[in-house]
Short mmCIF file of C-alpha atoms in Angstrom, two decimals:
data_model
loop_
_atom_site.label_atom_id
_atom_site.label_comp_id
_atom_site.label_asym_id
_atom_site.label_seq_id
_atom_site.Cartn_x
_atom_site.Cartn_y
_atom_site.Cartn_z
CA MET A 66 -30.52 -6.75 5.33
CA THR A 67 -29.16 -4.65 2.49
CA ILE A 68 -25.62 -3.32 2.86
CA THR A 69 -23.01 -1.60 0.71
CA LEU A 70 -20.24 -4.16 0.33
CA ASN A 71 -17.14 -2.89 -1.48
CA ASN A 72 -19.19 -0.07 -3.05
CA ARG A 73 -21.92 -2.45 -4.32
CA THR A 74 -25.39 -2.85 -2.87
CA GLU A 75 -25.99 -6.42 -1.72
CA SER A 76 -28.95 -8.03 0.01
CA PHE A 77 -28.83 -10.93 2.43
CA LYS A 78 -31.56 -13.24 3.83
CA LEU A 79 -31.17 -12.51 7.54
CA GLU A 80 -31.58 -9.17 9.33
CA THR A 81 -28.14 -9.18 10.88
CA TYR A 82 -24.86 -11.07 10.52
CA THR A 83 -21.65 -11.12 12.46
CA ILE A 84 -18.57 -10.47 10.31
CA LYS A 85 -17.68 -14.14 10.71
CA GLU A 86 -21.10 -15.19 9.37
CA LEU A 87 -20.93 -12.65 6.55
CA LEU A 88 -17.54 -14.00 5.44
CA ALA A 89 -18.95 -17.55 5.46
CA GLU A 90 -22.03 -16.42 3.49
CA LYS A 91 -19.78 -14.71 0.90
CA LYS A 92 -17.37 -17.68 0.93
CA PHE A 93 -14.48 -15.31 1.68
CA THR A 94 -11.97 -17.80 3.05
CA PHE A 95 -8.82 -15.76 2.40
CA LYS A 96 -6.44 -15.61 5.37
CA ASN A 97 -5.49 -11.93 5.22
CA LEU A 98 -8.40 -9.50 5.09
CA VAL A 99 -8.67 -5.87 6.11
CA ILE A 100 -12.27 -5.15 7.09
CA LYS A 101 -13.95 -1.81 7.77
CA VAL A 102 -17.55 -1.36 8.89
CA ASN A 103 -18.89 2.19 8.58
CA GLY A 104 -15.30 3.42 8.47
CA ASN A 105 -14.16 1.56 11.59
CA LEU A 106 -11.40 -1.03 11.32
CA ILE A 107 -12.49 -4.47 12.59
CA LYS A 108 -9.55 -6.70 13.51
CA LYS A 109 -9.67 -10.48 13.22
CA ASP A 110 -10.27 -11.13 16.93
CA LYS A 111 -13.53 -9.13 16.70
CA TYR A 112 -15.05 -10.95 13.68
CA SER A 113 -17.32 -13.11 15.88
CA GLU A 114 -18.70 -10.27 17.97
CA THR A 115 -19.04 -7.46 15.40
CA LYS A 116 -22.50 -7.28 13.86
CA VAL A 117 -23.48 -5.93 10.47
CA LYS A 118 -27.00 -4.63 9.93
CA ASP A 119 -29.18 -3.02 7.28
CA GLY A 120 -27.66 0.13 5.80
CA ASP A 121 -24.10 -0.56 6.91
CA LYS A 122 -21.13 0.19 4.68
CA VAL A 123 -18.74 -2.75 4.69
CA ASP A 124 -15.37 -2.88 2.98
CA ILE A 125 -13.46 -6.14 2.76
CA ILE A 126 -10.01 -5.92 1.18
CA HIS A 127 -8.10 -9.07 0.31
CA MET A 128 -4.40 -8.73 1.18
CA ILE A 129 -2.65 -10.35 -1.76
CA SER A 130 1.11 -10.98 -1.80
CA GLY A 131 3.26 -9.26 -4.42
CA GLY A 132 5.15 -6.04 -4.78
CA MET B 36 0.06 24.33 -12.07
CA THR B 37 3.52 24.67 -13.64
CA PHE B 38 6.25 22.21 -12.71
CA GLU B 39 7.95 25.01 -10.76
CA GLU B 40 4.76 25.56 -8.75
CA ILE B 41 4.40 21.80 -8.20
CA LYS B 42 7.98 21.50 -6.92
CA GLU B 43 7.53 24.55 -4.69
CA LYS B 44 4.53 22.88 -3.05
CA LEU B 45 5.99 19.37 -2.81
CA LYS B 46 9.29 20.47 -1.27
CA TYR B 47 7.59 20.84 2.13
CA ASN B 48 6.07 17.34 2.00
CA ILE B 49 7.27 14.10 3.61
CA VAL B 50 6.26 10.73 2.18
CA GLY B 51 6.85 7.45 3.99
CA ILE B 52 7.58 4.35 1.93
CA ALA B 53 7.28 1.00 3.71
CA GLY B 54 9.29 -1.45 1.63
CA ALA B 55 11.97 -0.83 -1.00
CA GLY B 56 11.15 -3.61 -3.45
CA GLY B 57 9.25 -3.45 -6.72
CA LEU B 58 6.60 -1.03 -5.51
CA GLY B 59 8.69 1.03 -3.09
CA SER B 60 11.81 1.59 -5.19
CA ASN B 61 9.87 2.65 -8.30
CA CYS B 62 7.38 4.77 -6.36
CA ALA B 63 10.24 6.53 -4.53
CA VAL B 64 12.05 7.31 -7.79
CA SER B 65 8.90 8.79 -9.37
CA LEU B 66 8.29 10.97 -6.31
CA ALA B 67 11.94 12.09 -6.35
CA ARG B 68 11.66 13.06 -10.03
CA SER B 69 8.49 15.01 -9.20
CA GLY B 70 10.34 17.07 -6.58
CA ILE B 71 9.11 15.67 -3.27
CA GLY B 72 10.84 17.31 -0.30
CA LYS B 73 11.60 14.26 1.80
CA LEU B 74 11.25 10.50 1.58
CA ILE B 75 11.39 8.18 4.59
CA ILE B 76 12.13 4.67 3.35
CA ALA B 77 12.26 1.49 5.45
CA ASP B 78 13.30 -2.02 4.38
CA PHE B 79 15.52 -4.78 5.81
CA ASP B 80 16.43 -6.61 2.60
CA VAL B 81 19.51 -6.70 0.34
CA VAL B 82 19.51 -6.42 -3.46
CA SER B 83 19.51 -9.79 -5.20
CA GLU B 84 19.77 -10.69 -8.88
CA ASN B 85 16.14 -11.79 -9.10
CA ASN B 86 15.02 -8.34 -7.85
CA LEU B 87 16.35 -6.74 -11.04
CA ASN B 88 13.38 -7.87 -13.14
CA ARG B 89 11.32 -5.05 -11.60
CA GLN B 90 13.10 -3.12 -8.85
CA TYR B 91 15.02 0.14 -9.26
CA TYR B 92 18.50 -1.25 -8.67
CA PHE B 93 21.51 -2.01 -10.84
CA TYR B 94 23.51 -5.19 -11.44
CA GLU B 95 26.53 -3.76 -9.62
CA GLN B 96 24.35 -3.19 -6.52
CA ILE B 97 23.66 -6.90 -5.95
CA GLY B 98 24.45 -7.68 -2.31
CA GLN B 99 24.00 -4.08 -1.12
CA ILE B 100 21.47 -3.15 1.54
CA LYS B 101 18.40 -1.95 -0.38
CA VAL B 102 17.77 1.30 1.48
CA PHE B 103 21.40 2.42 1.02
CA ALA B 104 21.37 1.45 -2.67
CA LEU B 105 18.03 3.22 -3.23
CA LYS B 106 19.24 6.38 -1.48
CA ASP B 107 22.29 6.39 -3.82
CA ASN B 108 20.08 5.95 -6.88
CA ILE B 109 17.67 8.71 -5.83
CA GLU B 110 20.54 11.11 -5.16
CA LYS B 111 21.87 10.49 -8.68
CA ILE B 112 18.47 11.47 -10.09
CA ASN B 113 17.55 14.37 -7.81
CA PRO B 114 20.06 15.42 -5.13
CA ASN B 115 17.55 17.95 -3.74
CA VAL B 116 15.41 15.23 -2.17
CA GLN B 117 16.12 14.46 1.48
CA VAL B 118 16.18 10.68 1.89
CA GLU B 119 15.90 9.26 5.40
CA ILE B 120 16.48 5.51 5.49
CA HIS B 121 15.78 2.80 8.04
CA ASN B 122 17.44 -0.59 7.51
CA VAL B 123 14.92 -2.49 9.64
CA LYS B 124 12.03 -4.87 9.30
CA VAL B 125 8.99 -2.67 9.89
CA ASN B 126 6.68 -3.86 12.69
CA GLU B 127 3.82 -2.48 14.81
CA GLU B 128 6.26 -0.97 17.31
CA ASN B 129 8.89 0.75 15.14
CA LEU B 130 6.36 1.86 12.49
CA THR B 131 4.90 4.57 14.70
CA ASP B 132 8.36 6.11 15.25
CA ILE B 133 9.58 5.80 11.66
CA PHE B 134 6.50 7.21 9.90
CA ALA B 135 5.04 9.57 12.53
CA ASN B 136 5.75 12.80 10.62
CA CYS B 137 4.67 11.69 7.16
CA ASP B 138 1.99 13.47 5.13
CA VAL B 139 1.22 10.23 3.27
CA ILE B 140 2.39 6.63 3.78
CA VAL B 141 2.89 4.22 0.86
CA GLU B 142 2.48 0.51 1.64
CA ALA B 143 5.01 -1.20 -0.62
CA PHE B 144 5.60 -4.62 0.93
CA ASP B 145 5.38 -7.88 -0.98
CA ASP B 146 4.08 -10.11 1.81
CA ALA B 147 0.33 -10.19 2.60
CA ASN B 148 0.87 -10.34 6.38
CA ALA B 149 3.14 -7.30 6.26
CA LYS B 150 0.63 -5.39 4.12
CA GLN B 151 -2.13 -6.12 6.61
CA MET B 152 0.06 -5.15 9.59
CA LEU B 153 0.98 -1.82 8.02
CA ILE B 154 -2.54 -0.89 6.91
CA GLU B 155 -4.14 -1.82 10.23
CA THR B 156 -1.47 -0.10 12.32
CA VAL B 157 -1.65 3.13 10.29
CA LEU B 158 -5.48 3.15 10.39
CA LEU B 159 -5.42 2.73 14.17
CA GLU B 160 -2.40 4.82 15.14
CA PHE B 161 -2.47 7.54 12.46
CA PRO B 162 -6.09 7.74 11.27
CA GLU B 163 -5.41 11.20 9.81
CA ILE B 164 -2.55 10.06 7.53
CA PRO B 165 -3.60 8.74 4.11
CA VAL B 166 -2.17 5.27 3.38
CA ILE B 167 -1.79 4.01 -0.19
CA SER B 168 -1.52 0.26 -0.65
CA GLY B 169 -0.53 -1.79 -3.71
CA ILE B 170 -2.56 -5.00 -3.97
CA GLY B 171 -2.63 -7.43 -6.88
CA MET B 172 -0.18 -6.93 -9.76
CA ALA B 173 1.41 -10.31 -10.59
CA GLY B 174 1.83 -11.51 -14.17
CA PHE B 175 1.51 -9.56 -17.41
CA GLY B 176 -1.18 -8.06 -19.64
CA ASN B 177 -4.66 -6.96 -18.52
CA ASN B 178 -3.89 -3.23 -18.41
CA ASN B 179 -7.47 -2.34 -17.64
CA SER B 180 -7.66 -4.56 -14.54
CA LEU B 181 -5.31 -2.18 -12.69
CA LYS B 182 -7.39 0.38 -10.82
CA SER B 183 -7.43 2.43 -7.67
CA ARG B 184 -10.16 2.99 -5.11
CA GLN B 185 -10.57 4.94 -1.89
CA ILE B 186 -12.03 3.77 1.42
CA ASP B 187 -11.89 6.83 3.68
CA ASN B 188 -8.15 7.48 4.22
CA LEU B 189 -7.11 4.12 2.74
CA TYR B 190 -6.35 3.90 -0.98
CA ILE B 191 -5.89 0.62 -2.86
CA CYS B 192 -4.03 0.38 -6.19
CA GLY B 193 -3.90 -2.82 -8.25
CA ASP B 194 -6.30 -5.49 -9.47
CA GLU B 195 -6.92 -6.90 -5.95
CA LYS B 196 -6.75 -10.39 -7.51
CA SER B 197 -3.40 -11.43 -9.02
CA GLU B 198 -1.30 -13.14 -6.39
CA VAL B 199 2.37 -13.80 -6.95
CA SER B 200 3.31 -17.46 -7.43
CA GLU B 201 5.85 -19.57 -9.30
CA GLU B 202 3.54 -19.58 -12.32
CA ASN B 203 2.52 -15.92 -11.95
CA PRO B 204 5.66 -13.94 -11.17
CA PRO B 205 5.82 -10.21 -10.51
CA LEU B 206 7.19 -8.47 -13.64
CA ALA B 207 8.38 -4.92 -14.26
CA PRO B 208 5.46 -3.60 -16.34
CA ARG B 209 2.55 -4.32 -13.99
CA VAL B 210 4.54 -3.75 -10.79
CA ASN B 211 5.76 -0.40 -12.17
CA ILE B 212 2.25 0.60 -13.22
CA VAL B 213 0.97 0.01 -9.68
CA ALA B 214 4.03 1.70 -8.10
CA ASN B 215 3.35 4.73 -10.28
CA MET B 216 -0.37 4.65 -9.54
CA GLN B 217 0.67 4.93 -5.91
CA ALA B 218 3.06 7.81 -6.68
CA ASN B 219 0.36 9.50 -8.76
CA LEU B 220 -2.12 9.25 -5.87
CA VAL B 221 0.49 10.74 -3.52
CA LEU B 222 0.74 13.77 -5.83
CA ASP B 223 -3.04 13.96 -6.13
CA ILE B 224 -3.43 14.03 -2.33
CA LEU B 225 -0.56 16.46 -1.67
CA LEU B 226 -1.23 18.90 -4.50
CA ASN B 227 -4.97 19.06 -3.95
CA ASN B 228 -4.71 19.86 -0.23
#
């Protein structure tokens, strides 16, 4: 699949990934992430069941302490 | 637009500021100077000496409740701004009462969990209200790493990388830059609508 991840086009081997699988593939291990798929907020308890497919727009924002 | 026209427009606007630390105190002061009508500021903390390396407080205010001290400081700069303060720790429940009437909400917490809670709650409960978050500003230097980007109604300001630690403390210049990027985006959103 080819998706837009954080405004960049990225291609992946498989046709579909769950958010959990996508995070593992990208090695995003950070504890606090805000994730949107096609504009919809995906909370942590839905990472295993939410699927990402070709053409999707995915935004993954790392919540970093400081302010 | 002249400054008079800008003030005339902004005086009807309400901006929520979640957190009155390095981001929130400086962002609030810039919005007050610009002529915003009303600020709603929430924080539970008190001013400590180590806050003074970046936050808009004075030495004599050490020990004061931050939202009261910040209201005093804003009123000294621009007494025309209405400042509504909430001396509470913001959570999923009280957030929807405190910030319900805001035109824009500024996320100005320091803790990653609190940032996530605020962003997710605003996106779910108030999808029509723009939320402007400050993420990644520890340390010094690297001017050009500080950017902003928009994801629908969510705006992120900062480098999205530099986490605060003992060896990478938050300092006035970069924290103020991000606080003012947030204030600048507030003006952009309010004045272009």
